Short mmCIF file of C-alpha atoms and ligand atoms in Angstrom, two decimals:
data_model
loop_
_atom_site.label_atom_id
_atom_site.label_comp_id
_atom_site.label_asym_id
_atom_site.label_seq_id
_atom_site.Cartn_x
_atom_site.Cartn_y
_atom_site.Cartn_z
CA MET W 293 -14.75 -1.46 30.70
CA THR W 294 -12.28 0.57 33.11
CA LYS W 295 -12.44 0.18 36.92
CA SER W 296 -14.83 3.18 36.94
CA GLY W 297 -17.29 1.41 34.50
CA SER W 298 -16.55 3.68 31.46
CA ALA W 299 -15.29 2.30 28.00
CA VAL W 300 -11.67 1.73 27.66
CA LYS W 301 -10.19 4.52 25.62
CA VAL W 302 -7.72 3.32 23.05
CA LEU W 303 -5.70 5.37 20.46
CA PHE W 304 -4.60 3.09 17.45
CA VAL W 305 -1.23 4.33 16.12
CA THR W 306 -0.69 3.02 12.59
CA THR W 307 1.45 4.23 9.70
CA GLU W 308 -0.99 2.50 7.21
CA LEU W 309 -4.74 2.97 7.14
CA ALA W 310 -7.04 1.40 4.23
CA PRO W 311 -8.08 2.58 1.85
CA PHE W 312 -5.91 5.82 2.26
CA SER W 313 -2.48 4.43 2.90
CA LYS W 314 -2.41 0.67 2.60
CA VAL W 315 0.81 -1.20 1.62
CA GLY W 316 -0.19 -4.65 3.21
CA GLY W 317 -2.26 -6.46 5.68
CA LEU W 318 -1.42 -3.92 8.30
CA GLY W 319 -3.47 -1.29 6.40
CA ASP W 320 -6.61 -3.56 6.13
CA VAL W 321 -6.38 -4.17 9.74
CA ALA W 322 -6.06 -0.71 10.63
CA GLY W 323 -8.99 0.22 8.17
CA SER W 324 -11.28 -2.35 9.58
CA LEU W 325 -10.60 -3.52 13.40
CA PRO W 326 -11.44 -0.14 14.82
CA LYS W 327 -14.90 -0.31 13.67
CA ALA W 328 -15.28 -3.69 15.00
CA LEU W 329 -13.91 -2.49 18.35
CA ARG W 330 -16.54 0.44 18.54
CA GLN W 331 -19.01 -1.99 17.92
CA ALA W 332 -18.02 -3.97 20.81
CA GLY W 333 -17.80 -0.93 23.17
CA VAL W 334 -14.40 0.15 23.03
CA ASP W 335 -13.77 4.00 22.72
CA VAL W 336 -11.25 3.64 20.05
CA ARG W 337 -9.78 6.58 17.79
CA VAL W 338 -6.94 6.26 15.06
CA VAL W 339 -4.20 8.54 14.47
CA THR W 340 -2.07 8.28 11.20
CA PRO W 341 0.30 10.31 9.05
CA ALA W 342 -1.09 12.42 6.16
CA TRP W 343 1.52 10.93 3.75
CA PRO W 344 1.71 12.43 0.42
CA GLY W 345 -1.91 11.89 -1.49
CA VAL W 346 -3.66 10.57 1.69
CA LEU W 347 -5.91 13.90 2.25
CA GLU W 348 -6.48 13.88 -1.67
CA LYS W 349 -7.80 10.35 -1.24
CA ALA W 350 -9.84 11.02 1.42
CA ALA W 351 -11.40 14.18 -0.19
CA ALA W 352 -12.06 11.84 -3.38
CA ALA W 353 -13.92 9.39 -0.99
CA GLY W 354 -16.00 12.33 0.11
CA LEU W 355 -14.78 12.32 3.55
CA LYS W 356 -15.73 15.05 5.47
CA THR W 357 -12.67 16.47 7.14
CA THR W 358 -12.07 19.41 9.86
CA THR W 359 -8.74 20.99 10.77
CA VAL W 360 -8.24 20.95 14.68
CA LYS W 361 -7.64 24.14 16.02
CA THR W 362 -4.65 23.20 18.28
CA LYS W 363 -1.55 21.81 16.48
CA VAL W 364 0.65 19.36 18.18
CA TYR W 365 4.35 19.67 18.64
CA ALA W 366 6.92 17.14 19.48
CA ALA W 367 10.66 17.75 20.51
CA TYR W 368 13.03 15.51 18.64
CA ASP W 369 16.47 16.14 17.41
CA TRP W 370 16.70 19.43 19.01
CA ARG W 371 13.90 20.82 16.93
CA ILE W 372 10.39 21.19 17.48
CA HIS W 373 8.36 18.91 14.88
CA LYS W 374 4.85 20.64 14.48
CA ALA W 375 1.53 18.97 12.87
CA GLU W 376 -1.47 19.84 11.78
CA VAL W 377 -4.48 17.72 13.04
CA ILE W 378 -7.13 16.84 10.45
CA LYS W 379 -10.19 15.03 12.02
CA ALA W 380 -12.48 12.91 10.14
CA GLU W 381 -14.77 10.18 10.64
CA VAL W 382 -13.84 7.03 8.93
CA LYS W 383 -16.51 4.09 8.95
CA GLY W 384 -17.91 5.93 12.17
CA VAL W 385 -14.39 5.86 13.96
CA PRO W 386 -12.64 9.14 14.95
CA THR W 387 -9.67 9.49 12.85
CA TYR W 388 -6.88 12.33 13.15
CA PHE W 389 -4.18 12.44 10.22
CA LEU W 390 -1.26 14.31 11.11
CA LYS W 391 0.08 16.49 8.41
CA ALA W 392 3.46 17.73 8.93
CA GLU W 393 6.55 18.42 6.96
CA ASP W 394 8.08 15.08 8.17
CA TYR W 395 5.62 13.06 6.21
CA THR W 396 6.13 14.49 2.90
CA GLY W 397 8.74 11.98 1.67
CA ASP W 398 8.10 8.30 0.66
CA MET W 399 6.07 6.39 3.14
CA TYR W 400 8.59 3.42 3.64
CA PRO W 401 12.07 4.12 3.05
CA SER W 402 14.21 1.55 1.12
CA GLN W 403 17.38 2.36 3.31
CA LEU W 404 16.74 2.77 7.12
CA ASN W 405 19.20 5.24 8.98
CA PHE W 406 18.79 7.82 11.58
CA TRP W 407 17.15 10.33 8.97
CA THR W 408 14.69 7.94 7.45
CA ALA W 409 13.70 6.38 10.79
CA SER W 410 13.07 9.72 12.12
CA PRO W 411 9.57 10.65 10.68
CA PHE W 412 8.52 7.30 12.57
CA ALA W 413 9.86 8.56 15.87
CA VAL W 414 8.42 11.84 15.03
CA PHE W 415 4.84 10.63 14.63
CA CYS W 416 4.91 8.32 17.67
CA MET W 417 5.92 11.53 19.74
CA GLN W 418 3.24 13.68 18.14
CA ALA W 419 0.65 10.78 18.84
CA LEU W 420 1.56 11.03 22.39
CA GLU W 421 0.91 14.88 22.27
CA LEU W 422 -2.33 14.60 20.39
CA LYS W 423 -4.32 14.23 23.83
CA ASP W 424 -4.20 17.93 24.64
CA ALA W 425 -4.95 18.98 21.08
CA ILE W 426 -8.24 16.81 20.89
CA ASP W 427 -8.77 17.05 24.55
CA TRP W 428 -9.46 13.31 24.84
CA GLU W 429 -6.46 11.22 26.71
CA PRO W 430 -6.29 7.38 25.82
CA ASP W 431 -5.97 4.59 28.44
CA ILE W 432 -3.94 2.76 26.20
CA TYR W 433 -1.92 3.42 22.97
CA HIS W 434 -2.03 0.59 20.45
CA CYS W 435 0.60 0.32 18.19
CA HIS W 436 1.54 -1.61 15.23
CA ASP W 437 5.03 -3.09 13.81
CA TRP W 438 8.32 -1.28 14.05
CA THR W 439 6.73 2.02 12.22
CA SER W 440 5.13 2.82 15.84
CA ALA W 441 7.45 0.96 18.16
CA PHE W 442 9.05 3.94 19.21
CA LEU W 443 5.77 4.76 21.24
CA PRO W 444 6.26 2.04 23.90
CA CYS W 445 10.02 2.85 24.12
CA ALA W 446 9.25 6.48 24.77
CA LEU W 447 6.73 5.76 27.43
CA ALA W 448 9.34 3.49 29.15
CA TRP W 449 12.48 5.39 28.62
CA HIS W 450 11.97 8.78 27.16
CA ARG W 451 12.99 11.41 29.94
CA HIS W 452 10.05 13.22 29.55
CA TYR W 453 7.39 10.57 28.56
CA ARG W 454 8.38 8.00 31.09
CA GLN W 455 6.76 10.12 33.60
CA THR W 456 3.54 10.06 32.01
CA GLY W 457 2.56 6.39 32.94
CA GLY W 458 0.81 5.73 29.91
CA LYS W 459 0.26 2.05 28.77
CA SER W 460 0.92 0.89 25.35
CA ILE W 461 0.17 -2.58 23.30
CA MET W 462 2.59 -3.77 20.73
CA THR W 463 0.95 -5.72 17.75
CA LEU W 464 3.28 -7.81 15.61
CA HIS W 465 1.86 -7.97 12.03
CA ASN W 466 5.15 -8.91 10.67
CA VAL W 467 8.22 -9.65 12.77
CA ALA W 468 10.52 -9.68 9.66
CA TYR W 469 10.54 -5.96 9.49
CA GLN W 470 12.21 -4.48 12.74
CA GLY W 471 13.34 -1.04 12.18
CA ILE W 472 17.19 -1.62 12.44
CA PHE W 473 19.83 1.31 12.18
CA GLU W 474 22.76 2.62 13.44
CA PRO W 475 22.67 4.21 17.06
CA SER W 476 24.29 7.59 16.37
CA PRO W 477 22.98 10.09 16.43
CA PHE W 478 19.56 8.45 17.44
CA LEU W 479 20.23 8.03 20.94
CA GLU W 480 21.21 11.63 21.57
CA ALA W 481 18.51 12.88 19.26
CA SER W 482 15.52 10.84 20.36
CA GLY W 483 15.46 11.84 24.12
CA LEU W 484 15.60 8.32 25.16
CA GLU W 485 17.81 7.64 28.24
CA PRO W 486 21.30 6.01 27.33
CA TRP W 487 20.14 3.08 29.43
CA SER W 488 17.61 2.09 27.07
CA PHE W 489 20.27 0.97 24.78
CA SER W 490 21.36 -2.32 26.21
CA SER W 491 20.93 -5.94 25.17
CA SER W 492 17.99 -6.32 27.61
CA THR W 493 16.22 -3.31 25.75
CA MET W 494 16.63 -1.71 22.48
CA GLU W 495 19.93 -2.69 21.51
CA PHE W 496 20.59 -5.46 18.93
CA TYR W 497 24.14 -6.37 17.79
CA GLY W 498 25.34 -2.99 18.14
CA GLN W 499 22.42 -1.40 16.34
CA VAL W 500 19.16 0.06 17.29
CA ASN W 501 16.06 -2.47 17.00
CA LEU W 502 12.82 -0.40 17.48
CA LEU W 503 10.68 -3.43 17.26
CA LYS W 504 12.75 -5.21 19.84
CA GLY W 505 12.51 -2.14 21.96
CA GLY W 506 8.67 -1.99 21.35
CA ILE W 507 8.16 -5.55 22.58
CA VAL W 508 10.21 -5.00 25.71
CA ALA W 509 8.78 -1.85 26.48
CA ALA W 510 4.82 -2.56 25.71
CA SER W 511 2.65 -3.34 28.41
CA ALA W 512 1.29 -6.40 26.44
CA VAL W 513 2.09 -7.77 23.17
CA SER W 514 -0.25 -9.29 20.29
CA THR W 515 0.39 -10.82 17.15
CA VAL W 516 -2.02 -11.86 14.36
CA SER W 517 -2.56 -15.48 14.88
CA PRO W 518 -2.07 -18.06 17.24
CA THR W 519 0.12 -20.38 15.17
CA TYR W 520 2.53 -17.22 14.52
CA ALA W 521 2.65 -16.44 18.28
CA ASN W 522 4.10 -19.86 18.93
CA GLU W 523 6.59 -19.54 15.63
CA ILE W 524 8.24 -16.24 16.57
CA GLN W 525 9.35 -17.87 19.84
CA THR W 526 11.60 -20.21 17.60
CA TYR W 527 14.95 -19.59 16.40
CA GLU W 528 13.78 -20.85 12.66
CA SER W 529 11.59 -18.20 12.56
CA THR W 530 12.91 -15.12 14.12
CA ARG W 531 16.42 -15.71 14.58
CA GLU W 532 18.28 -13.58 16.90
CA LEU W 533 15.14 -11.98 18.17
CA SER W 534 13.55 -15.42 19.10
CA GLY W 535 15.12 -15.33 22.37
CA ILE W 536 13.42 -11.93 23.30
CA LEU W 537 10.07 -13.15 22.16
CA TYR W 538 10.37 -16.32 24.24
CA GLN W 539 11.48 -14.10 27.25
CA GLN W 540 8.28 -12.01 26.77
CA ARG W 541 5.89 -14.84 25.89
CA SER W 542 3.79 -14.21 29.29
CA LYS W 543 2.63 -11.05 27.67
CA LEU W 544 2.31 -12.39 24.22
CA ARG W 545 -1.25 -13.35 22.64
CA GLY W 546 -1.93 -14.62 19.09
CA ILE W 547 -5.52 -13.20 17.86
CA LEU W 548 -6.50 -14.02 14.37
CA ASN W 549 -7.26 -10.98 11.88
CA GLY W 550 -10.58 -10.55 10.56
CA LEU W 551 -11.79 -9.13 7.34
CA ASP W 552 -14.04 -6.03 6.46
CA VAL W 553 -16.63 -8.63 5.04
CA LYS W 554 -18.85 -5.77 3.71
CA PHE W 555 -15.78 -4.36 1.61
CA TRP W 556 -14.64 -8.09 0.49
CA ASP W 557 -18.10 -8.93 -0.40
CA PRO W 558 -18.64 -10.84 -3.79
CA ALA W 559 -22.54 -9.84 -3.59
CA GLY W 560 -21.82 -6.25 -3.22
CA ASP W 561 -18.46 -5.78 -5.04
CA LYS W 562 -18.42 -2.85 -7.46
CA GLU W 563 -15.02 -3.60 -8.84
CA ILE W 564 -16.41 -6.89 -10.41
CA PRO W 565 -18.50 -7.34 -13.49
CA ALA W 566 -20.87 -9.73 -12.11
CA LYS W 567 -22.15 -10.22 -8.66
CA PHE W 568 -22.43 -13.67 -6.89
CA THR W 569 -23.43 -15.43 -3.62
CA VAL W 570 -23.21 -18.73 -2.27
CA LYS W 571 -26.88 -19.39 -3.28
CA ASP W 572 -26.37 -18.28 -6.93
CA LEU W 573 -22.58 -18.60 -8.18
CA LYS W 574 -23.41 -17.83 -11.90
CA GLY W 575 -21.72 -14.32 -11.59
CA LYS W 576 -18.37 -16.03 -11.07
CA ALA W 577 -18.18 -17.49 -14.38
CA ALA W 578 -18.35 -14.16 -15.87
CA CYS W 579 -15.65 -12.93 -13.69
CA LYS W 580 -13.35 -15.70 -15.02
CA ARG W 581 -13.89 -14.71 -18.57
CA GLU W 582 -13.52 -11.07 -17.72
CA LEU W 583 -10.32 -12.03 -15.83
CA LEU W 584 -8.90 -14.12 -18.69
CA SER W 585 -9.58 -11.48 -21.28
CA ARG W 586 -7.78 -8.87 -19.32
CA ALA W 587 -4.81 -11.38 -19.53
CA GLY W 588 -4.89 -11.85 -23.12
CA LEU W 589 -6.10 -15.46 -22.70
CA ASP W 590 -9.06 -17.26 -24.20
CA PRO W 591 -12.08 -16.27 -21.93
CA ASN W 592 -13.82 -19.50 -22.51
CA THR W 593 -11.10 -21.96 -21.39
CA GLU W 594 -12.25 -25.08 -19.26
CA ALA W 595 -8.90 -24.95 -17.38
CA PRO W 596 -8.78 -23.99 -13.84
CA VAL W 597 -7.37 -20.22 -13.18
CA ILE W 598 -4.96 -20.06 -10.40
CA VAL W 599 -4.34 -16.60 -9.09
CA CYS W 600 -1.86 -14.84 -6.79
CA VAL W 601 -2.34 -11.25 -5.30
CA SER W 602 0.78 -10.55 -3.50
CA ARG W 603 3.68 -8.11 -2.77
CA LEU W 604 6.61 -10.10 -4.44
CA VAL W 605 9.00 -10.58 -1.57
CA GLU W 606 11.04 -13.29 -0.55
CA GLN W 607 8.54 -14.28 2.19
CA LYS W 608 5.67 -15.29 -0.18
CA GLY W 609 7.62 -18.21 -1.65
CA PHE W 610 7.72 -17.17 -5.43
CA ASP W 611 11.02 -19.10 -6.08
CA MET W 612 8.72 -22.19 -5.33
CA VAL W 613 6.48 -20.72 -8.35
CA PHE W 614 9.06 -19.85 -10.76
CA SER W 615 11.05 -23.34 -10.10
CA ALA W 616 7.83 -25.36 -10.72
CA ALA W 617 6.81 -23.02 -13.94
CA SER W 618 7.05 -26.12 -16.30
CA GLN W 619 5.15 -28.46 -13.98
CA ILE W 620 2.39 -25.83 -13.70
CA ALA W 621 2.13 -25.33 -17.34
CA GLU W 622 2.00 -29.01 -17.82
CA THR W 623 -1.01 -29.15 -15.39
CA GLY W 624 -2.95 -27.10 -18.29
CA ALA W 625 -3.99 -24.53 -15.60
CA LYS W 626 -3.42 -20.87 -16.36
CA LEU W 627 -1.63 -18.80 -13.48
CA LEU W 628 -2.17 -15.07 -13.15
CA ILE W 629 0.00 -13.18 -10.68
CA LEU W 630 -0.78 -9.58 -9.66
CA GLY W 631 2.14 -7.92 -7.60
CA SER W 632 5.08 -5.72 -7.24
CA GLY W 633 8.20 -5.78 -5.17
CA ASN W 634 11.87 -7.25 -5.58
CA ASP W 635 13.27 -7.06 -9.14
CA TRP W 636 14.48 -10.57 -8.75
CA ILE W 637 11.01 -11.83 -8.03
CA GLU W 638 9.62 -9.73 -10.93
CA ASN W 639 12.14 -10.91 -13.36
CA GLY W 640 11.73 -14.75 -12.28
CA ILE W 641 8.00 -14.51 -12.98
CA MET W 642 8.49 -12.57 -16.31
CA GLN W 643 10.94 -15.20 -17.39
CA ALA W 644 8.41 -18.09 -16.38
CA SER W 645 5.81 -16.15 -18.38
CA GLU W 646 7.81 -15.89 -21.50
CA ALA W 647 8.56 -19.43 -21.45
CA TYR W 648 4.95 -20.31 -21.15
CA PRO W 649 3.01 -17.49 -22.37
CA GLN W 650 -0.43 -19.55 -22.68
CA SER W 651 0.03 -20.39 -19.16
CA ILE W 652 1.65 -17.76 -17.08
CA LYS W 653 0.91 -14.06 -16.65
CA LEU W 654 2.35 -11.19 -14.54
CA PHE W 655 0.36 -8.11 -13.80
CA LYS W 656 2.93 -5.86 -12.66
CA GLY W 657 2.17 -3.44 -10.01
CA TYR W 658 -0.35 -2.23 -7.15
CA ASP W 659 -3.83 -2.42 -8.45
CA GLU W 660 -6.72 -2.49 -6.02
CA PRO W 661 -9.71 -3.10 -8.49
CA LEU W 662 -7.77 -5.59 -10.46
CA SER W 663 -7.20 -7.53 -7.07
CA HIS W 664 -11.00 -7.66 -6.80
CA LEU W 665 -11.41 -9.09 -10.31
CA MET W 666 -8.60 -11.62 -9.63
CA TYR W 667 -10.15 -13.08 -6.08
CA ALA W 668 -13.56 -13.12 -7.94
CA GLY W 669 -12.46 -14.62 -11.30
CA GLY W 670 -9.95 -17.21 -10.05
CA ASP W 671 -10.71 -20.61 -9.12
CA ILE W 672 -7.42 -21.36 -6.89
CA PHE W 673 -5.69 -18.96 -4.80
CA LEU W 674 -2.07 -19.98 -4.52
CA MET W 675 0.00 -18.78 -1.26
CA PRO W 676 3.06 -20.82 -0.79
CA SER W 677 4.53 -18.53 1.96
CA VAL W 678 7.60 -19.28 3.74
CA PHE W 679 6.12 -17.50 6.80
CA GLU W 680 2.91 -15.79 6.99
CA PRO W 681 1.79 -14.13 10.41
CA CYS W 682 -1.77 -14.20 9.32
CA GLY W 683 -2.43 -13.39 5.65
CA LEU W 684 -5.70 -11.73 4.53
CA SER W 685 -5.37 -12.96 0.83
CA GLN W 686 -6.36 -16.69 1.64
CA MET W 687 -9.52 -15.27 3.49
CA ILE W 688 -10.34 -12.82 0.99
CA SER W 689 -10.23 -15.77 -1.79
CA MET W 690 -12.61 -17.98 0.13
CA ARG W 691 -15.02 -15.14 0.45
CA TYR W 692 -15.08 -15.13 -3.09
CA GLY W 693 -15.13 -18.93 -3.66
CA THR W 694 -11.77 -19.07 -4.81
CA VAL W 695 -9.96 -22.16 -3.34
CA PRO W 696 -6.90 -21.47 -1.56
CA VAL W 697 -3.74 -23.75 -1.82
CA VAL W 698 -1.41 -22.54 0.91
CA ARG W 699 1.49 -23.90 2.98
CA GLU W 700 0.81 -24.79 6.47
CA VAL W 701 2.51 -21.87 8.24
CA GLY W 702 1.39 -18.91 10.81
CA GLY W 703 -2.23 -17.74 10.08
CA LEU W 704 -2.56 -19.86 6.72
CA ARG W 705 -2.21 -23.17 8.93
CA ASP W 706 -5.14 -21.30 11.23
CA THR W 707 -7.50 -20.51 8.51
CA VAL W 708 -6.82 -23.21 5.83
CA PHE W 709 -7.81 -26.78 6.33
CA ASP W 710 -6.93 -29.30 3.98
CA VAL W 711 -9.90 -31.05 2.28
CA ASP W 712 -8.41 -34.54 2.45
CA ARG W 713 -8.13 -34.42 6.11
CA PRO W 714 -10.94 -37.25 7.36
CA GLU W 715 -13.15 -34.20 8.64
CA GLY W 716 -12.83 -32.28 5.42
CA GLY W 717 -11.64 -28.77 5.02
CA ASN W 718 -11.88 -25.69 2.81
CA GLY W 719 -8.64 -25.73 0.69
CA PHE W 720 -5.39 -27.79 -0.08
CA THR W 721 -2.42 -27.47 2.28
CA PHE W 722 1.29 -28.64 2.22
CA GLN W 723 4.19 -28.48 4.72
CA THR W 724 7.66 -28.98 2.86
CA CYS W 725 8.85 -25.51 1.85
CA ASP W 726 9.95 -26.43 -1.95
CA ALA W 727 8.47 -26.72 -5.29
CA GLU W 728 7.62 -30.32 -5.05
CA GLY W 729 5.48 -29.74 -1.69
CA MET W 730 3.58 -27.05 -3.34
CA MET W 731 3.19 -29.00 -6.42
CA TRP W 732 1.60 -31.95 -4.42
CA ALA W 733 -1.18 -29.71 -3.06
CA LEU W 734 -1.36 -27.62 -6.38
CA ARG W 735 -1.76 -30.74 -8.42
CA ARG W 736 -4.45 -32.27 -5.98
CA ALA W 737 -6.37 -28.80 -6.51
CA VAL W 738 -5.98 -29.04 -10.19
CA ASP W 739 -7.20 -32.50 -10.34
CA ARG W 740 -10.08 -32.20 -8.16
CA TYR W 741 -11.39 -29.07 -10.31
CA ASN W 742 -10.93 -31.00 -13.41
CA ASN W 743 -12.50 -34.35 -12.29
CA ASP W 744 -15.04 -33.59 -9.67
CA LYS W 745 -17.01 -30.47 -10.05
CA THR W 746 -19.32 -31.44 -7.19
CA ALA W 747 -16.61 -31.96 -4.73
CA TRP W 748 -15.10 -28.74 -6.06
CA LYS W 749 -18.38 -26.87 -5.28
CA LYS W 750 -18.45 -28.28 -1.93
CA ILE W 751 -14.97 -26.68 -1.13
CA MET W 752 -15.92 -23.49 -2.60
CA LEU W 753 -19.16 -23.36 -0.50
CA GLU W 754 -16.92 -24.50 2.72
CA GLY W 755 -14.66 -21.28 2.20
CA MET W 756 -17.83 -19.09 1.42
CA HIS W 757 -19.33 -20.03 4.65
CA GLU W 758 -16.52 -19.30 6.78
CA ASP W 759 -16.75 -16.63 9.46
CA PHE W 760 -13.88 -14.04 8.77
CA THR W 761 -15.60 -11.13 10.51
CA TRP W 762 -13.88 -9.22 13.14
CA ASP W 763 -16.44 -9.94 15.76
CA LYS W 764 -14.63 -12.86 17.75
CA SER W 765 -11.21 -11.21 17.45
CA ALA W 766 -12.80 -7.89 18.60
CA GLY W 767 -13.69 -9.44 21.76
CA LEU W 768 -10.25 -11.05 22.31
CA TYR W 769 -8.55 -7.44 21.99
CA LYS W 770 -11.28 -5.77 24.18
CA ASP W 771 -10.38 -8.38 26.97
CA MET W 772 -6.58 -7.68 26.37
CA TYR W 773 -7.33 -3.96 26.92
CA GLU W 774 -9.58 -4.67 29.81
CA ASP W 775 -6.99 -7.00 31.52
CA LEU W 776 -4.50 -4.03 31.30
CA MET W 777 -6.75 -1.81 32.88
CA GLN W 778 -6.90 -4.09 35.95
P1 ADP A 116 0.83 -8.81 3.50
O1 ADP A 116 0.40 -8.05 4.69
O2 ADP A 116 2.13 -9.70 3.95
O3 ADP A 116 1.29 -8.09 2.29
P2 ADP A 116 -1.80 -10.05 3.36
O4 ADP A 116 -2.18 -11.37 2.93
O5 ADP A 116 -1.89 -10.14 5.08
O6 ADP A 116 -0.10 -9.98 3.15
O7 ADP A 116 -2.34 -8.78 2.81
C1 ADP A 116 -2.09 -8.32 1.71
C2 ADP A 116 -3.18 -7.38 1.12
O8 ADP A 116 -2.91 -6.47 0.25
C3 ADP A 116 -4.36 -8.00 0.60
O9 ADP A 116 -5.45 -7.31 0.67
C4 ADP A 116 -4.11 -7.84 -1.01
O10 ADP A 116 -5.25 -8.10 -1.75
C5 ADP A 116 -3.43 -6.67 -0.81
N1 ADP A 116 -2.51 -6.44 -2.14
C6 ADP A 116 -1.14 -7.19 -2.32
N2 ADP A 116 -0.59 -6.97 -3.00
C7 ADP A 116 -1.55 -6.42 -3.91
C8 ADP A 116 -1.43 -5.70 -5.17
N3 ADP A 116 -0.33 -5.98 -6.19
N4 ADP A 116 -2.38 -5.07 -5.64
C9 ADP A 116 -3.66 -4.74 -5.00
N5 ADP A 116 -3.81 -5.32 -3.61
C10 ADP A 116 -2.56 -5.87 -3.05
#
């Protein structure tokens, strides 16, 4: 509630929105948290760019859209950038897709410079202008990652927007991506005051760092798990940015992500060949058979199936996986990986699968329906991340009775607890960030699966019973909004 007793009005400013423009966890969060916030009594709405294909996907999903009469205009780089506003209700949340020529290129550029970063600055300014077109003014702009970090910067340092007195929250889904590029001609073109480019604000070793600017400028900062909130204040985790995060720690909170538990539900999932529940697990065996057939392996194998669904980036620890390829093959387990990303990781996995074709398989690419089959058909979910802000995949896997093996880091540490602790747990964990550490946990998992089916079922059920709804975390976000309104 605000001081006047009305619901807090929050505009979610996000460049990803599941299921229309999801790249990773941010898309999932933007596609599920707002609904939970509305249920908690927050007047939240979402604005997002209509990247190529987004409106087509929305139409294919049967979403009813209307074009708002008034367009939004933002002044940037000595030009007026116009966007059409397409309104829709997504899971009961008023959502505004901005359609503009700024969003006709690739969603995320591979090289960041003034020109490739500009659509993100324009998007933030158009989000600030949206209020007039829709006749609804947010109390708080809730921004996510570097791609909307220009918005808090604009509210603090832009020659026009800093007069408006708007409040903003910056949520850090992954501090590894910061939006760093050359300052020229951004500083002149963006409308930010020149003093916004100093070591205590947006400047970072001679470059612009949008995320740093957003963290300093925002009224409050949150990140997606309590452990990650602590880790990012250390040099080991975030290098040169750690000092800023430490300085800003009084406005930093760690709030664990939840899941869209209706969407990720083995009892109702349309993408899997047989449904299953805590009470009746039979369907899981059919999913395993289907998955093994898709991989070209014997569908009736007794061996445990280890699955990974992941972006293939350094963060996810795949170098541990391919250095341990022979040891994984020796356990007799099957390892199936679904992912796309860096060539060197794809090549490393391909080489491992050529060396052990009966044990290791890569499904290359981004494939949402197959990801569901992987979660449902696997026995073990492997996630040996070097760092992990929250991680959703381990939670999804637990919903589907697939036991996680994870490194004890970030949100993995807050959600997966080793079964061999005296108090028991829901998975297998390790600390040392190398192949031996990973194999120590993975071998324990494979042995338990092979030798103690009763214990295994207990671990599966432990995970399936976990509460991954947004309810608790939505309440914590609401507290954060209300604290800002005091
Ligand atoms: P991150 O945000 O770092 O990518 P998360 O675990 O938080 O990691 O979220 C990853 C999300 O993206 C999960 O929903 C996962 O299922 C999905 N995902 C990742 N890679 C793929 C892929 N290749 N195909 C389908 N879904 C994927």
